[in-house]
């Protein structure tokens, strides 16, 4: 009768290979994290000094480049309104496009054409979107610089990200759920609405937040569509409206320490806004997750 020896002895060569691969993984992680941490540290250390109530509640109206004080309230309002308008435009269009590609396209000619143009739009530089809105909306149609024009340019940049992320999440929904719904006599549109979308909701929200994070810091499209202003403009459809990326660009270009400090604080404020929006989206996704006990 033979006896088992249990776990075999691992050779020194295999242990060395295991340690070597682990070291490569940790090194890759460090190479990815160190730049991110250094950027965050640089922005926080330089921007936290001016992050006060005055900066968050006052504009730059009547404040010179070398004058102390002033704030980015007008830019914060502009960024929030422009990103909100861009999301209202791009999210429904992107979501409906993803639904068509996954549920109705089935590899047809139209779906292949849509996928091709979505891939092309994904690689379009942001300045091209700004140039298109500037040429069509402002020069051709004669509209004025406004937050709405900036939102149109940002929506062009958001749509490909929303389409691709929503499409991938919808494809991850098991076909068994769809077939079970069809077996009960539920129509296709109701299956999509009641079964597919709730199952993919968490991933769709994450994709939308990735799109928001991408466009929130874009400067080039806003330079050609929104223009500059030091005053508070709560109406995105009428007149120039500031944004935080424009505020940072404008203040950083001024050759004095006071303006540069405001630029650092503007960059920190933009990071905090994106983080806050991401946190809110994740809380909503957690609350609406199908696996969460009710």
Tab-separated table of C-alpha atoms in Angstrom:
chain	number	residue	atom	x	y	z
A	1	UNK	CA	0.000	0.000	0.000
A	2	UNK	CA	1.460	3.295	-1.093
A	3	UNK	CA	1.228	6.500	0.895
A	4	UNK	CA	0.829	9.992	-0.495
A	5	UNK	CA	3.502	12.519	0.233
A	6	UNK	CA	1.109	15.501	0.392
A	7	UNK	CA	2.259	18.758	-1.133
A	8	UNK	CA	5.265	18.291	-3.344
A	9	UNK	CA	8.441	20.166	-2.625
A	10	UNK	CA	8.688	23.370	-4.688
A	11	UNK	CA	12.004	23.695	-6.415
A	12	UNK	CA	14.232	26.698	-5.937
A	13	UNK	CA	13.839	27.683	-9.585
A	14	UNK	CA	10.051	27.870	-9.352
A	15	UNK	CA	10.248	29.884	-6.135
A	16	UNK	CA	12.658	32.288	-7.800
A	17	UNK	CA	10.346	32.722	-10.798
A	18	UNK	CA	7.415	33.348	-8.467
A	19	UNK	CA	9.314	36.027	-6.552
A	20	UNK	CA	10.549	37.569	-9.792
A	21	UNK	CA	7.017	37.892	-11.204
A	22	UNK	CA	5.744	39.316	-7.906
A	23	UNK	CA	8.520	41.903	-7.984
A	24	UNK	CA	7.555	42.881	-11.536
A	25	UNK	CA	3.908	43.265	-10.492
A	26	UNK	CA	4.812	45.463	-7.515
A	27	UNK	CA	7.158	47.514	-9.704
A	28	UNK	CA	4.426	48.062	-12.296
A	29	UNK	CA	2.032	49.096	-9.542
A	30	UNK	CA	4.565	51.574	-8.187
A	31	UNK	CA	5.215	53.019	-11.646
A	32	UNK	CA	1.472	53.586	-12.042
A	33	UNK	CA	0.821	54.996	-8.573
A	34	UNK	CA	3.874	57.171	-7.982
A	35	UNK	CA	3.078	59.705	-10.750
A	36	UNK	CA	-0.530	59.939	-9.579
A	37	UNK	CA	0.472	60.469	-5.954
A	38	UNK	CA	3.113	63.035	-6.940
A	39	UNK	CA	0.593	65.029	-8.998
A	40	UNK	CA	-1.935	64.974	-6.164
A	41	UNK	CA	0.704	66.019	-3.649
A	42	UNK	CA	1.913	68.843	-5.881
A	43	UNK	CA	-1.601	70.202	-6.453
A	44	UNK	CA	-2.633	69.879	-2.800
A	45	UNK	CA	0.539	71.404	-1.380
A	46	UNK	CA	0.378	74.388	-3.727
A	47	UNK	CA	-3.382	74.888	-3.780
A	48	UNK	CA	-4.552	74.348	-0.232
A	49	UNK	CA	-3.268	77.729	0.989
A	50	UNK	CA	-5.884	79.684	-1.023
A	51	UNK	CA	-8.710	77.185	-0.630
A	52	UNK	CA	-10.897	79.267	1.654
A	53	UNK	CA	-14.428	80.618	1.789
A	54	UNK	CA	-13.505	83.731	-0.166
A	55	UNK	CA	-12.107	81.675	-3.024
A	56	UNK	CA	-15.257	79.533	-3.206
A	57	UNK	CA	-17.785	82.390	-2.917
A	58	UNK	CA	-16.241	85.318	-4.840
A	59	UNK	CA	-15.451	85.967	-8.487
A	60	UNK	CA	-12.562	87.845	-10.086
A	61	UNK	CA	-14.619	90.891	-11.009
A	62	UNK	CA	-12.650	94.026	-10.096
A	63	UNK	CA	-9.595	91.985	-9.042
A	64	UNK	CA	-6.338	92.662	-10.842
A	65	UNK	CA	-3.751	90.032	-11.684
A	66	UNK	CA	-1.452	91.189	-8.859
A	67	UNK	CA	-4.230	91.896	-6.349
A	68	UNK	CA	-4.748	89.531	-3.458
A	69	UNK	CA	-8.129	87.939	-2.926
A	70	UNK	CA	-10.656	87.017	-5.529
A	71	UNK	CA	-12.025	83.576	-6.178
A	72	UNK	CA	-13.367	81.055	-8.661
A	73	UNK	CA	-17.069	81.055	-7.821
A	74	UNK	CA	-17.948	82.159	-11.356
A	75	UNK	CA	-15.774	79.385	-12.785
A	76	UNK	CA	-17.245	76.728	-10.469
A	77	UNK	CA	-20.785	77.669	-11.508
A	78	UNK	CA	-19.769	77.597	-15.166
A	79	UNK	CA	-18.109	74.180	-14.946
A	80	UNK	CA	-21.052	72.599	-13.125
A	81	UNK	CA	-23.591	73.979	-15.588
A	82	UNK	CA	-21.555	73.104	-18.670
A	83	UNK	CA	-20.852	69.546	-17.535
A	84	UNK	CA	-24.499	69.087	-16.525
A	85	UNK	CA	-25.742	70.263	-19.920
A	86	UNK	CA	-23.195	68.075	-21.703
A	87	UNK	CA	-24.344	65.073	-19.656
A	88	UNK	CA	-28.007	65.775	-20.428
A	89	UNK	CA	-27.144	65.735	-24.129
A	90	UNK	CA	-24.659	62.869	-24.305
A	91	UNK	CA	-25.914	60.321	-21.767
A	92	UNK	CA	-29.339	59.600	-23.341
A	93	UNK	CA	-27.883	59.539	-26.869
A	94	UNK	CA	-24.976	57.332	-25.804
A	95	UNK	CA	-27.193	54.968	-23.829
A	96	UNK	CA	-29.748	54.554	-26.623
A	97	UNK	CA	-26.919	53.958	-29.094
A	98	UNK	CA	-25.442	51.253	-26.853
A	99	UNK	CA	-28.863	49.612	-26.485
A	100	UNK	CA	-29.266	49.516	-30.251
A	101	UNK	CA	-25.799	48.030	-30.794
A	102	UNK	CA	-26.295	45.281	-28.206
A	103	UNK	CA	-30.000	44.476	-28.409
A	104	UNK	CA	-31.036	45.321	-31.969
A	105	UNK	CA	-27.969	45.734	-34.176
A	106	UNK	CA	-26.810	42.097	-34.173
A	107	UNK	CA	-23.860	42.803	-36.452
A	108	UNK	CA	-25.856	44.554	-39.163
A	109	UNK	CA	-24.452	47.077	-41.581
A	110	UNK	CA	-25.797	50.046	-39.643
A	111	UNK	CA	-24.414	48.773	-36.334
A	112	UNK	CA	-20.985	48.250	-37.894
A	113	UNK	CA	-21.042	51.787	-39.262
A	114	UNK	CA	-22.057	53.179	-35.876
A	115	UNK	CA	-19.293	51.226	-34.130
A	116	UNK	CA	-16.760	52.503	-36.644
A	117	UNK	CA	-17.713	56.151	-36.138
A	118	UNK	CA	-17.789	55.734	-32.342
A	119	UNK	CA	-14.241	54.389	-32.498
A	120	UNK	CA	-13.212	57.330	-34.667
A	121	UNK	CA	-14.828	59.836	-32.287
A	122	UNK	CA	-13.045	58.235	-29.341
A	123	UNK	CA	-9.701	59.321	-30.780
A	124	UNK	CA	-10.766	62.794	-31.877
A	125	UNK	CA	-8.673	65.502	-30.130
A	126	UNK	CA	-10.689	67.818	-27.920
A	127	UNK	CA	-9.613	70.869	-29.900
A	128	UNK	CA	-11.331	69.434	-32.989
A	129	UNK	CA	-14.663	69.292	-31.143
A	130	UNK	CA	-14.180	72.914	-30.091
A	131	UNK	CA	-13.312	73.959	-33.632
A	132	UNK	CA	-16.411	72.233	-35.007
A	133	UNK	CA	-18.768	74.001	-32.583
A	134	UNK	CA	-16.935	77.293	-33.143
A	135	UNK	CA	-17.232	77.008	-36.930
A	136	UNK	CA	-20.814	75.719	-37.038
A	137	UNK	CA	-22.517	77.232	-33.998
A	138	UNK	CA	-20.729	80.561	-33.671
A	139	UNK	CA	-19.484	81.439	-37.169
A	140	UNK	CA	-22.080	79.758	-39.406
A	141	UNK	CA	-25.213	80.154	-37.256
A	142	UNK	CA	-24.077	83.437	-35.728
A	143	UNK	CA	-24.623	82.362	-32.119
A	144	UNK	CA	-22.634	83.987	-29.341
A	145	UNK	CA	-20.002	82.591	-27.016
A	146	UNK	CA	-21.826	80.866	-24.184
A	147	UNK	CA	-21.760	78.004	-21.757
A	148	UNK	CA	-24.224	76.173	-24.015
A	149	UNK	CA	-21.726	76.240	-26.880
A	150	UNK	CA	-19.098	74.799	-24.557
A	151	UNK	CA	-21.529	72.106	-23.418
A	152	UNK	CA	-22.108	71.085	-27.048
A	153	UNK	CA	-18.364	70.639	-27.548
A	154	UNK	CA	-18.042	68.656	-24.312
A	155	UNK	CA	-21.009	66.469	-25.292
A	156	UNK	CA	-19.197	65.463	-28.482
A	157	UNK	CA	-16.273	64.283	-26.362
A	158	UNK	CA	-18.491	62.496	-23.836
A	159	UNK	CA	-20.646	60.489	-26.226
A	160	UNK	CA	-18.042	57.909	-27.400
A	161	UNK	CA	-17.041	57.100	-23.817
A	162	UNK	CA	-20.661	56.708	-22.750
A	163	UNK	CA	-21.455	54.498	-25.761
A	164	UNK	CA	-18.474	52.191	-25.300
A	165	UNK	CA	-18.833	51.807	-21.519
A	166	UNK	CA	-22.613	51.255	-21.679
A	167	UNK	CA	-22.191	48.786	-24.545
A	168	UNK	CA	-19.685	46.708	-22.591
A	169	UNK	CA	-21.900	46.683	-19.503
A	170	UNK	CA	-24.958	45.628	-21.495
A	171	UNK	CA	-22.999	42.789	-23.111
A	172	UNK	CA	-22.053	41.511	-19.653
A	173	UNK	CA	-25.709	40.951	-18.748
A	174	UNK	CA	-26.287	37.160	-19.003
A	175	UNK	CA	-28.523	36.062	-21.867
A	176	UNK	CA	-30.271	33.729	-19.435
A	177	UNK	CA	-31.950	36.747	-17.835
A	178	UNK	CA	-33.253	37.921	-21.197
A	179	UNK	CA	-34.451	34.435	-22.182
A	180	UNK	CA	-36.210	33.961	-18.845
A	181	UNK	CA	-38.027	37.233	-19.369
A	182	UNK	CA	-38.996	36.316	-22.932
A	183	UNK	CA	-40.234	32.917	-21.710
A	184	UNK	CA	-42.672	34.708	-19.407
A	185	UNK	CA	-44.103	36.573	-22.382
A	186	UNK	CA	-42.452	39.926	-21.616
A	187	UNK	CA	-41.830	42.106	-24.640
A	188	UNK	CA	-38.296	43.016	-25.682
A	189	UNK	CA	-38.483	46.706	-24.808
A	190	UNK	CA	-39.853	45.915	-21.369
A	191	UNK	CA	-37.147	43.297	-20.851
A	192	UNK	CA	-34.520	45.895	-21.657
A	193	UNK	CA	-36.145	48.424	-19.341
A	194	UNK	CA	-36.893	46.142	-16.404
A	195	UNK	CA	-34.176	43.484	-16.598
A	196	UNK	CA	-31.170	44.513	-18.686
A	197	UNK	CA	-30.749	48.148	-17.647
A	198	UNK	CA	-31.146	47.574	-13.871
A	199	UNK	CA	-28.604	44.751	-14.042
A	200	UNK	CA	-26.057	46.937	-15.869
A	201	UNK	CA	-26.911	50.122	-13.971
A	202	UNK	CA	-23.820	50.178	-11.751
A	203	UNK	CA	-21.435	49.800	-14.670
A	204	UNK	CA	-23.293	52.386	-16.742
A	205	UNK	CA	-23.022	54.936	-13.928
A	206	UNK	CA	-19.299	54.257	-13.664
A	207	UNK	CA	-18.913	54.803	-17.405
A	208	UNK	CA	-20.810	58.079	-17.237
A	209	UNK	CA	-18.542	59.277	-14.454
A	210	UNK	CA	-15.487	58.376	-16.525
A	211	UNK	CA	-16.892	60.518	-19.330
A	212	UNK	CA	-17.586	63.390	-16.915
A	213	UNK	CA	-14.082	63.163	-15.476
A	214	UNK	CA	-12.645	63.292	-18.993
A	215	UNK	CA	-14.445	66.458	-20.091
A	216	UNK	CA	-14.476	68.339	-16.773
A	217	UNK	CA	-10.842	69.376	-17.202
A	218	UNK	CA	-10.893	70.117	-20.934
A	219	UNK	CA	-9.598	73.583	-21.801
A	220	UNK	CA	-9.212	73.632	-25.595
A	221	UNK	CA	-12.934	73.306	-26.476
A	222	UNK	CA	-13.879	76.013	-23.983
A	223	UNK	CA	-11.291	78.446	-25.334
A	224	UNK	CA	-13.154	78.589	-28.656
A	225	UNK	CA	-16.749	78.311	-27.447
A	226	UNK	CA	-17.131	79.836	-23.968
A	227	UNK	CA	-14.486	82.574	-23.916
A	228	UNK	CA	-13.319	84.416	-20.759
A	229	UNK	CA	-15.147	86.482	-18.201
A	230	UNK	CA	-14.381	87.624	-14.662
A	231	UNK	CA	-18.042	88.088	-13.772
A	232	UNK	CA	-20.635	85.627	-12.517
A	233	UNK	CA	-22.918	84.394	-15.302
A	234	UNK	CA	-25.560	81.965	-14.108
A	235	UNK	CA	-27.181	81.777	-17.555
A	236	UNK	CA	-25.271	79.316	-19.759
A	237	UNK	CA	-27.351	80.305	-22.801
A	238	UNK	CA	-26.457	83.983	-22.789
A	239	UNK	CA	-22.969	85.471	-22.981
A	240	UNK	CA	-19.487	84.224	-22.102
A	241	UNK	CA	-19.215	81.991	-19.067
A	242	UNK	CA	-16.080	81.015	-17.196
A	243	UNK	CA	-15.057	77.451	-16.375
A	244	UNK	CA	-12.494	76.061	-13.968
A	245	UNK	CA	-10.136	74.827	-16.725
A	246	UNK	CA	-10.249	78.307	-18.290
A	247	UNK	CA	-9.729	79.889	-14.877
A	248	UNK	CA	-6.616	77.768	-14.267
A	249	UNK	CA	-5.312	78.507	-17.774
A	250	UNK	CA	-5.901	82.246	-17.404
A	251	UNK	CA	-4.362	82.592	-13.946
A	252	UNK	CA	-1.370	80.341	-14.673
A	253	UNK	CA	-0.487	82.483	-17.704
A	254	UNK	CA	-0.112	85.617	-15.566
A	255	UNK	CA	3.507	86.259	-14.489
A	256	UNK	CA	3.041	86.726	-10.747
A	257	UNK	CA	2.813	84.483	-7.719
A	258	UNK	CA	-0.634	85.680	-6.631
A	259	UNK	CA	-2.282	84.591	-9.874
A	260	UNK	CA	-0.328	81.323	-9.980
A	261	UNK	CA	-1.534	80.500	-6.454
A	262	UNK	CA	-5.104	81.008	-7.633
A	263	UNK	CA	-4.392	78.672	-10.554
A	264	UNK	CA	-3.177	75.916	-8.205
A	265	UNK	CA	-6.255	76.329	-6.022
A	266	UNK	CA	-8.497	76.221	-9.091
A	267	UNK	CA	-6.906	72.928	-10.129
A	268	UNK	CA	-7.412	71.530	-6.628
A	269	UNK	CA	-11.051	72.650	-6.666
A	270	UNK	CA	-11.610	70.893	-9.988
A	271	UNK	CA	-10.147	67.657	-8.614
A	272	UNK	CA	-12.359	67.889	-5.534
A	273	UNK	CA	-15.473	68.471	-7.654
A	274	UNK	CA	-14.743	65.419	-9.828
A	275	UNK	CA	-14.090	63.307	-6.727
A	276	UNK	CA	-17.322	64.504	-5.124
A	277	UNK	CA	-19.358	63.743	-8.247
A	278	UNK	CA	-17.745	60.315	-8.440
A	279	UNK	CA	-18.619	59.632	-4.804
A	280	UNK	CA	-22.243	60.654	-5.333
A	281	UNK	CA	-22.485	58.451	-8.439
A	282	UNK	CA	-21.063	55.461	-6.584
A	283	UNK	CA	-23.518	55.951	-3.730
A	284	UNK	CA	-26.394	56.045	-6.226
A	285	UNK	CA	-25.072	52.942	-7.960
A	286	UNK	CA	-24.741	51.131	-4.613
A	287	UNK	CA	-28.266	52.136	-3.630
A	288	UNK	CA	-29.714	50.906	-6.934
A	289	UNK	CA	-27.608	47.759	-7.243
A	290	UNK	CA	-29.794	44.653	-7.888
A	291	UNK	CA	-27.712	42.487	-5.524
A	292	UNK	CA	-28.305	44.836	-2.611
A	293	UNK	CA	-30.791	43.524	-0.122
A	294	UNK	CA	-34.064	45.431	-0.042
